[in-house]
XYZ file of C-alpha atoms in Angstrom:
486
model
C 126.606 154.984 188.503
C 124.283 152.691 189.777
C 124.977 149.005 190.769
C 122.724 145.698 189.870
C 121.164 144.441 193.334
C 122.664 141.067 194.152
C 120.156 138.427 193.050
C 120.597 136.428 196.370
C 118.892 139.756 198.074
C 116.053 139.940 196.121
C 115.332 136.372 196.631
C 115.567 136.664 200.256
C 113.572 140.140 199.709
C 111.058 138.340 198.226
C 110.392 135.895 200.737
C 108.308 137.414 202.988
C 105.345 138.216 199.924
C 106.054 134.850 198.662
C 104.608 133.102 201.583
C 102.350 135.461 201.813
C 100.759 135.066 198.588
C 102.118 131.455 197.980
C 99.349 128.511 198.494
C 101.066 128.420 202.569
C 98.537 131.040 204.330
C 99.279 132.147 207.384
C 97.019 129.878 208.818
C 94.197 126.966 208.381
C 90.712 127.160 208.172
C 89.768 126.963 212.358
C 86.232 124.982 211.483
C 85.524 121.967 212.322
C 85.373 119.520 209.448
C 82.069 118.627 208.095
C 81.191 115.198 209.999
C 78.887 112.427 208.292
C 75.448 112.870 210.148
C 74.157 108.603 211.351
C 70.407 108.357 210.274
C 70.043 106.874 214.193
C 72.568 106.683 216.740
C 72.739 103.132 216.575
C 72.807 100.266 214.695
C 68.896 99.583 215.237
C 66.767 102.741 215.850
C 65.219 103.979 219.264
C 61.929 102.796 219.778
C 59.445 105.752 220.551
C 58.338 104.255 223.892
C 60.773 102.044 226.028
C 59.129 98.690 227.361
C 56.489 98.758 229.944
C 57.762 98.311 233.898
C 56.233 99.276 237.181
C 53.898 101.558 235.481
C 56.284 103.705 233.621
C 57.261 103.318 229.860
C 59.557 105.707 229.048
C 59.402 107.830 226.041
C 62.383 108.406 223.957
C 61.532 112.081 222.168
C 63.458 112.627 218.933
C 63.745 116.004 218.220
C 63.893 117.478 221.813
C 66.388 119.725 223.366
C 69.027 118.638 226.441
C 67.219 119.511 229.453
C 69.468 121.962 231.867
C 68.229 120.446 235.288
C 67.551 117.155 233.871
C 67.949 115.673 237.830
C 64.545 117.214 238.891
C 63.009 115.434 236.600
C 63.479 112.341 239.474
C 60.444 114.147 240.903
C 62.597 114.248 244.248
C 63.143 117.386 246.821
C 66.249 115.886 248.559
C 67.487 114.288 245.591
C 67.942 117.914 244.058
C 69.067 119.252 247.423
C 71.726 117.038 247.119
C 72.826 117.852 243.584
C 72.806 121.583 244.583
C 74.845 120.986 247.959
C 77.713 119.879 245.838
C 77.525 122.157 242.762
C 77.843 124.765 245.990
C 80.296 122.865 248.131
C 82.906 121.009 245.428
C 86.398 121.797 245.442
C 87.096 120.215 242.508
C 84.435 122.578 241.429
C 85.567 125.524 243.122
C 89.299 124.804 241.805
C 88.430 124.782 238.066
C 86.198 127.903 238.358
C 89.111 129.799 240.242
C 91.368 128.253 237.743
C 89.079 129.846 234.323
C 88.999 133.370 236.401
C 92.893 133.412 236.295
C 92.869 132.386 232.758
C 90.424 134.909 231.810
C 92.528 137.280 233.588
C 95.700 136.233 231.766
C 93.491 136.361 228.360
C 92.845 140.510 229.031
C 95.918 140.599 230.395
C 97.575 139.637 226.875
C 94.851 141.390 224.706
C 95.351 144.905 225.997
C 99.527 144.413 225.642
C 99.254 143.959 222.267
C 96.725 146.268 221.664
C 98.075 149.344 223.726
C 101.357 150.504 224.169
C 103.994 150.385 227.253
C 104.520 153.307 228.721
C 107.341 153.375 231.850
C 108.609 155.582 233.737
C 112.383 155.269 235.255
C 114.539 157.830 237.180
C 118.420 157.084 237.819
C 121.110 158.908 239.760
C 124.638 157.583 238.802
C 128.279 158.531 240.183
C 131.112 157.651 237.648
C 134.925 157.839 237.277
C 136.299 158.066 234.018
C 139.273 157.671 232.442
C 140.966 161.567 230.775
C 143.488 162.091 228.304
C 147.144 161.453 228.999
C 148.199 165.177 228.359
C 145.183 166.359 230.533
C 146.089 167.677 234.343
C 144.317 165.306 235.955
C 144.436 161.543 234.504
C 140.729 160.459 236.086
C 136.983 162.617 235.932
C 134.554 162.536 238.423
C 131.113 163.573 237.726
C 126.774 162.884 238.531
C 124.382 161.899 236.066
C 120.728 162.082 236.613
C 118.122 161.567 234.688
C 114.435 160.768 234.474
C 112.184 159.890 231.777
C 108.964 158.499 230.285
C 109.900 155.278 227.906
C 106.983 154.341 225.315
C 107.204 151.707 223.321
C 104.734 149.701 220.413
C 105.240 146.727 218.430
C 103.137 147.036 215.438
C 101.058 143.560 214.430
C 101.579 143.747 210.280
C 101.613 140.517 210.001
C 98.995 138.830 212.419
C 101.529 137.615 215.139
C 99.838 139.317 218.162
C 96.492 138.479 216.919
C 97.285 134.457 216.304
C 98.309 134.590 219.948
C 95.654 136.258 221.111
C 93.290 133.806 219.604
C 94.989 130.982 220.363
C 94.698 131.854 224.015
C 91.192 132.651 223.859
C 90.811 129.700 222.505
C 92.545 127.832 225.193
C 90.611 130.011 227.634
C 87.175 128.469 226.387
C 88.530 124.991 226.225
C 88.699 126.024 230.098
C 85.257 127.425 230.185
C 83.769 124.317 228.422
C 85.651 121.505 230.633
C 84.286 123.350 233.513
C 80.768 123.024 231.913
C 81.595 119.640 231.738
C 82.667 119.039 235.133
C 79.702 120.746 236.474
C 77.289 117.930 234.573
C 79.507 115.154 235.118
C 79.168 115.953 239.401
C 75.580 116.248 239.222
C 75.398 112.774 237.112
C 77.723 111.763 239.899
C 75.723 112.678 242.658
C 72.244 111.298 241.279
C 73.668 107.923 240.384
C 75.479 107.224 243.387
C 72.262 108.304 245.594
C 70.562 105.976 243.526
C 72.678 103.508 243.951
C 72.920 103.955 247.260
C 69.749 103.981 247.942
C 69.109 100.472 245.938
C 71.918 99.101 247.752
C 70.653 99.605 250.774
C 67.419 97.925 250.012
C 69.361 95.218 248.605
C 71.150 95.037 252.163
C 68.048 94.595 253.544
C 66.710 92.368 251.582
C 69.784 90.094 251.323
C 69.815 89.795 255.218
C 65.892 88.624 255.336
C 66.918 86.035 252.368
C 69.569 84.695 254.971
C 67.287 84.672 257.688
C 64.875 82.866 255.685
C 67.553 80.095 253.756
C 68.692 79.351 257.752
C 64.619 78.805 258.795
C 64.774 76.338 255.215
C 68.582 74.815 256.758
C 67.054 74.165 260.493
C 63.351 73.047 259.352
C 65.776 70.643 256.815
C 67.671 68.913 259.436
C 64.654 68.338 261.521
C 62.701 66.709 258.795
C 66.812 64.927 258.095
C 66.403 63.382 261.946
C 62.762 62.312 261.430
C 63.760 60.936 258.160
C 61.393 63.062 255.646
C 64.814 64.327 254.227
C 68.245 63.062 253.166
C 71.215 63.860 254.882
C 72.045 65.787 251.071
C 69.014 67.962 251.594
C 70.209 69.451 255.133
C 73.684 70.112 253.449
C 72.369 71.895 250.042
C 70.171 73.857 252.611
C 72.926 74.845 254.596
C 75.256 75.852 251.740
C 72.551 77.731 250.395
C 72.359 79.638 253.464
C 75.887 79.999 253.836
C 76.779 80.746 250.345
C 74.437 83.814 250.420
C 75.427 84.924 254.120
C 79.517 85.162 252.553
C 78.194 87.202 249.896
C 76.637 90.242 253.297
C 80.271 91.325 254.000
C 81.397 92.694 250.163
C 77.668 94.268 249.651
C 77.211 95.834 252.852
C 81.105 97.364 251.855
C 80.039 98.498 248.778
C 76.994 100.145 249.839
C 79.349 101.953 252.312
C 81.944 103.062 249.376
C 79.068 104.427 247.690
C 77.828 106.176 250.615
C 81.548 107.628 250.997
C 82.114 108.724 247.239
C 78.681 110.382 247.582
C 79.698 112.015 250.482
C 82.856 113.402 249.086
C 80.994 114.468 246.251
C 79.268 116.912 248.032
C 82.297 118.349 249.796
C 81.814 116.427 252.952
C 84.133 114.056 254.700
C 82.964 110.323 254.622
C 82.048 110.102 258.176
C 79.519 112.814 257.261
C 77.647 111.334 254.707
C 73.799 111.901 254.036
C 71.511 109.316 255.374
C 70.218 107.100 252.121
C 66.912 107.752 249.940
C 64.331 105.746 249.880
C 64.226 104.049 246.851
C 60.631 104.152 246.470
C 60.179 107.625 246.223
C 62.526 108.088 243.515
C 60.333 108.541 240.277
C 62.234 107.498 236.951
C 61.646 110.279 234.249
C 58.887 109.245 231.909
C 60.360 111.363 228.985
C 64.327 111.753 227.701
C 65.480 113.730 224.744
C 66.840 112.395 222.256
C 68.750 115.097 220.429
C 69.567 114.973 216.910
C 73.385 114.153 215.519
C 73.403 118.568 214.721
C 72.242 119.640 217.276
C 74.585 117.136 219.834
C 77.618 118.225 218.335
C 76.607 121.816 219.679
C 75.556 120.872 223.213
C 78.291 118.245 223.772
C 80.960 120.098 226.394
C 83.710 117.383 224.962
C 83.201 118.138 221.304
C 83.210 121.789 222.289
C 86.255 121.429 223.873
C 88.008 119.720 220.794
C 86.334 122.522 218.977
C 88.287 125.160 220.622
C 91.299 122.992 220.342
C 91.031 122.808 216.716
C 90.627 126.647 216.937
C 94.324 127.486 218.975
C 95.972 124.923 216.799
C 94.788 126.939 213.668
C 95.607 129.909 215.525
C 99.249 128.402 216.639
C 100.173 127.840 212.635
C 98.925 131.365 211.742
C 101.487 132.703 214.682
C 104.511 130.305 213.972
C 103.888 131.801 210.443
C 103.990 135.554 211.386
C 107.303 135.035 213.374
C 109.132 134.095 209.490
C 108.095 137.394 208.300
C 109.272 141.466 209.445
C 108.247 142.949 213.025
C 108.556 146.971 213.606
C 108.497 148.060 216.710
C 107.911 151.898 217.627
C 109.911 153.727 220.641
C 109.514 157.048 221.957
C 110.970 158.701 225.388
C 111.275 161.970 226.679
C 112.349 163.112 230.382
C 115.374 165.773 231.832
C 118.895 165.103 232.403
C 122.147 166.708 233.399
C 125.308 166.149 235.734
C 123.487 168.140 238.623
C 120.001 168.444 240.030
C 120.236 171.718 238.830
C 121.026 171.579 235.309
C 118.531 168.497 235.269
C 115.757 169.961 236.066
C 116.363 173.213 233.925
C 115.303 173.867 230.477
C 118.489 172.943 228.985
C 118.708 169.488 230.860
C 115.528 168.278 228.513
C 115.772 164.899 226.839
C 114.224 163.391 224.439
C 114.207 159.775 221.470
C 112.098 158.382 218.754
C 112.984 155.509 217.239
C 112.141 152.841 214.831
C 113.426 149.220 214.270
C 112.561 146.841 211.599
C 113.884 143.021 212.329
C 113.399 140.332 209.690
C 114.749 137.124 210.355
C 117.312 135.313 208.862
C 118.677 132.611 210.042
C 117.732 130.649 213.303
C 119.283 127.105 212.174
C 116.040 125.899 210.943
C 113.924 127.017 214.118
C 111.606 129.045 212.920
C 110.652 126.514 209.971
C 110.327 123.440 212.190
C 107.917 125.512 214.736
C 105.491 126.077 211.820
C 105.766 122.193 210.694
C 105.397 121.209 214.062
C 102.390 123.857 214.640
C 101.017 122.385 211.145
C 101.313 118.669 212.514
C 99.513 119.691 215.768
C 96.457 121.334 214.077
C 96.123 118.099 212.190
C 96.325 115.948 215.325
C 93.598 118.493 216.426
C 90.896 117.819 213.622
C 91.694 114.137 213.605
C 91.001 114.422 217.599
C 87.726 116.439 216.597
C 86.781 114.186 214.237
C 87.205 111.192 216.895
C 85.529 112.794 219.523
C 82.391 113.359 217.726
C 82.537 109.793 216.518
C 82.924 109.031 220.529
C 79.792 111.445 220.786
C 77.586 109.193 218.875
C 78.857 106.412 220.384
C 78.176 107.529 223.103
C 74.959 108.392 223.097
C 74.237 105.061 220.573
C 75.276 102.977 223.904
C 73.406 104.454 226.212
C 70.141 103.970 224.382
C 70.656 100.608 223.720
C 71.322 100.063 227.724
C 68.755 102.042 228.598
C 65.530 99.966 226.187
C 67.085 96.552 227.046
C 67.430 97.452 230.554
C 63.477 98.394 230.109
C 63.128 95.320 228.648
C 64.736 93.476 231.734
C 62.919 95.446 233.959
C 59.789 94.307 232.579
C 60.357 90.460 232.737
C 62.188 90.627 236.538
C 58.593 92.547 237.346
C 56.922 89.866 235.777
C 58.435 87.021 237.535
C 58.522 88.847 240.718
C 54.608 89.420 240.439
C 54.743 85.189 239.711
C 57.125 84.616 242.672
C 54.817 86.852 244.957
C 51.808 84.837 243.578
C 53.000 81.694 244.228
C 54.016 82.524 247.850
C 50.455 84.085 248.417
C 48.966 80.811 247.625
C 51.854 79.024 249.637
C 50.725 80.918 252.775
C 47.556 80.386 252.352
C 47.792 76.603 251.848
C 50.025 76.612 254.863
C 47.449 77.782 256.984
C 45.042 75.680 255.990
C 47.299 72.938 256.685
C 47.834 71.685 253.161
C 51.105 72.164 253.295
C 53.950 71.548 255.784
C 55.285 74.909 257.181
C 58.993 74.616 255.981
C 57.734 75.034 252.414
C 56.129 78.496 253.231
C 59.894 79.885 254.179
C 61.437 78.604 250.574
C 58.784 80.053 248.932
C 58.846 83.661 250.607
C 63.007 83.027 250.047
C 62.297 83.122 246.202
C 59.691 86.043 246.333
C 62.659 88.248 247.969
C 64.901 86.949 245.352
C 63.039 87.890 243.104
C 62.583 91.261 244.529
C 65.830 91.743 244.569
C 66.525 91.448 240.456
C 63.648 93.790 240.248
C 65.781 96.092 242.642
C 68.809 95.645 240.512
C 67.106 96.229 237.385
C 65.218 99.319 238.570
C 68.563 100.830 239.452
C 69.897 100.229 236.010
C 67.073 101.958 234.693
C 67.041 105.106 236.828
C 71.429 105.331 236.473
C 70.984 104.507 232.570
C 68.365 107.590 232.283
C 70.894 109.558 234.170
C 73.151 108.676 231.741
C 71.540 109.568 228.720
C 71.273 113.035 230.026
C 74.579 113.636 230.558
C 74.727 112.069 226.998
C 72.681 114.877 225.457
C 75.152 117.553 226.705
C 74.330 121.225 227.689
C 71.052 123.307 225.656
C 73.217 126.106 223.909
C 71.832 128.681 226.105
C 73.933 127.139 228.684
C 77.070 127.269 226.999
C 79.859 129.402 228.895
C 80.407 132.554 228.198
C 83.200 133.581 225.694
């Protein structure tokens, strides 16, 4: 006779192909949402050609690709032996390049265990006492056991398990691969601005110091004229706060031209005492032409969108494996090998051994375990395509920013050159009228203290423009052919 099967089985039966066919896949779609494309970067559009300024207007190419070595572009031998001394010599470098070999390693590592099977080997030689019956002689046993065998065993992957983790550590793996790309760019940006910078500061130094020598020529040529009575007693003290106001100001520049000089050095895997001598700032050539790559194509060359990308990927991956785990494994075992109570009878014919097994485990109950890992697995993969989404939005940002620094620093550029051209102009003609003794000598020194002012905004602006342009290469991201291998 047969007997009904309990309902409550068949629902419980029926679990595994409801989820499986239910509208709950196993897991998400891994791409990237579609992302609005801006018409420009910014809210006003790019000019084609940046402002005019010492005899350079850059051009801003739509259209183009990132440019791999964009630092050479600088036009300068030692500023490119620098970048390439510390892509060689960074530990930071070295550490996250060492650090993707070991998770590559781990990756294969993973791949071929659930791909191939285990096979060990194990030999044992035990000695036991055991308990006889009552009515036996002798109320204890003594005997050897030895064996040795060959233990094989498979889990087979029906439902996806071994391949969602396997994907979501290759996934994790190229998140590695692309942060490294981006550490790579982000130390060779770091080592052109801050020998820029270095450079500028230095000529600032410079530059400063002759504006102090020539504000205490204006203080001393001031109290003389103060003792004749040409000058008020208010003129020698504005002249000598002048000079002393800008001689206070030495100390915290000359220190932050030394910083620089340190962070550069440690950039390049030196200690600061070691640092390179500075560039001169005049031989430094500011790039003429920048990409400017379009929204599609940035969202493919940008290392941090690549890297939320791949995270978007192992969270996908993540639900598809916290699925798997509610549904039936089956696992295959096999072993063969000799064994007996003496060498002897172990290593005969008779002492052969051998197993096959199979075991099917579906779970039941875990007190809700299971069930919150895939809702928490869910909630992480949506954290990861909001995080996309945000880091794209960062992307163009990004990139939106730096152009708009970059044409009004032009812009600046332009109209410090113009009024250092006046400045220069008007000290010319000071000289000269000095000489011919139009003019009273002290008024020679102011003059030649505002043509080095001005200079010096000219310097400062320069810089901008030659970090800014560094800038909005590192903004364009890596040309695909770049990209790390998967």
């Amino acid at each position: 006779m047969q007997h009904p099967i309990p309902s409550a089985f068949l629902r419980f039966a029926a679990l595994p192909l409801v989820l499986a066919l239910g509208a709950c896949a196993f897991a998400p779609d891994s791409k990237p949402p579609a992302m609005a494309e801006p018409a420009q970067y910014g809210v006003e559009a790019a000019p084609a050609t940046g402002a005019a300024a010492q005899g350079v207007a850059q051009r801003f190419e739509r259209g183009a690709h990132p440019v791999p070595q964009w630092w050479k572009r600088y036009q300068s031998d030692a500023l490119n032996a620098l970048v390439e001394e510390g892509l060689a010599n960074s530990p930071d470098l070295a550490a996250a390049e060492r650090n993707l070999a070991g998770a590559r390693e781990q990756l294969r590592g993973q791949v071929n265990s659930s791909l191939l099977p285990a096979v060990d080997a194990g030999v044992s030689a035990t000695r036991n006492r055991a308990l006889t019956m009552p009515e036996f002689p002798q109320s204890t046993a003594l005997f050897n056991v030895f064996t040795g065998q060959v233990q094989a065993s498979y889990n087979l992957d029906l439902f996806g398990a071994a391949r969602f983790a396997n994907t979501s550590l290759a996934a994790q793996v190229e998140q590695q691969a692309y942060q490294l790309e981006a550490a790579r760019r982000s130390l060779a940006a770091n080592i052109v601005t801050g020998a820029i910078t270095s450079a500028s500061l230095a000529e600032q130094v410079a530059l400063t110091e002759k504006q102090v020598v020539l504000l205490r020529q204006v203080a001393r040529d001031t109290q003389r004229r103060y003792e004749l009575g040409a000058a008020s007693q208010n003129d020698t003290l504005d002249a000598d706060q002048d000079a002393a106001t800008l001689e206070a100001s030495l100390p915290g520049l000359r220190a932050r031209w030394h910083a620089t000089r340190h962070a550069l050095a440690v950039l390049l895997g030196r200690s600061p005492d070691q640092a390179p001598p500075d560039l001169a700032f005049s031989t430094i050539a500011v790039p003429e032409a920048v990409p400017v790559v379009v929204p599609s194509e940035l969202l493919a060359s940008r290392p941090d969108v690549q890297v939320a990308e791949a995270a978007l990927v192992a969270a996908a991956a993540d639900v598809g494996l916290a699925t798997a785990q509610l549904f039936p494994s089956l696992s295959l075992t096999a072993s063969m090998g000799k064994g007996g109570f003496a060498w002897a009878d172990a290593l005969s014919g008779a002492g052969s051994i051998w197993a096959i097994g199979a075991s099917l485990t579906q779970p039941i109950f875990h007190g809700g375990q299971l069930l919150a890992e895939r809702s928490a697995a869910k909630a992480r993969y949506e954290a990861a395509v909001l995080q996309y989404k945000q880091t794209v939005l960062t992307a163009f940002r990004d990139v939106a920013d730096t152009l708009s620094r970059l044409d009004a620093g032009g812009q600046a550029l332009a109209s410090a050159e113009a009024s250092r051209r006046s400045a220069e102009q008007s000290y010319q003609n000071t000289a000269k009228r000095v000489r011919l003794g139009a003019l009273a000598p002290y008024t020679q020194y102011a003059s030649e203290q505002h043509f080095v002012a001005a200079r010096l905004r000219e310097l400062e602006y320069a810089n901008a423009r030659m970090t800014e342009t560094a800038a909005l290469f590192q903004a364009m991201g890596s040309p695909a052919s770049a990209a790390p291998q998967r």
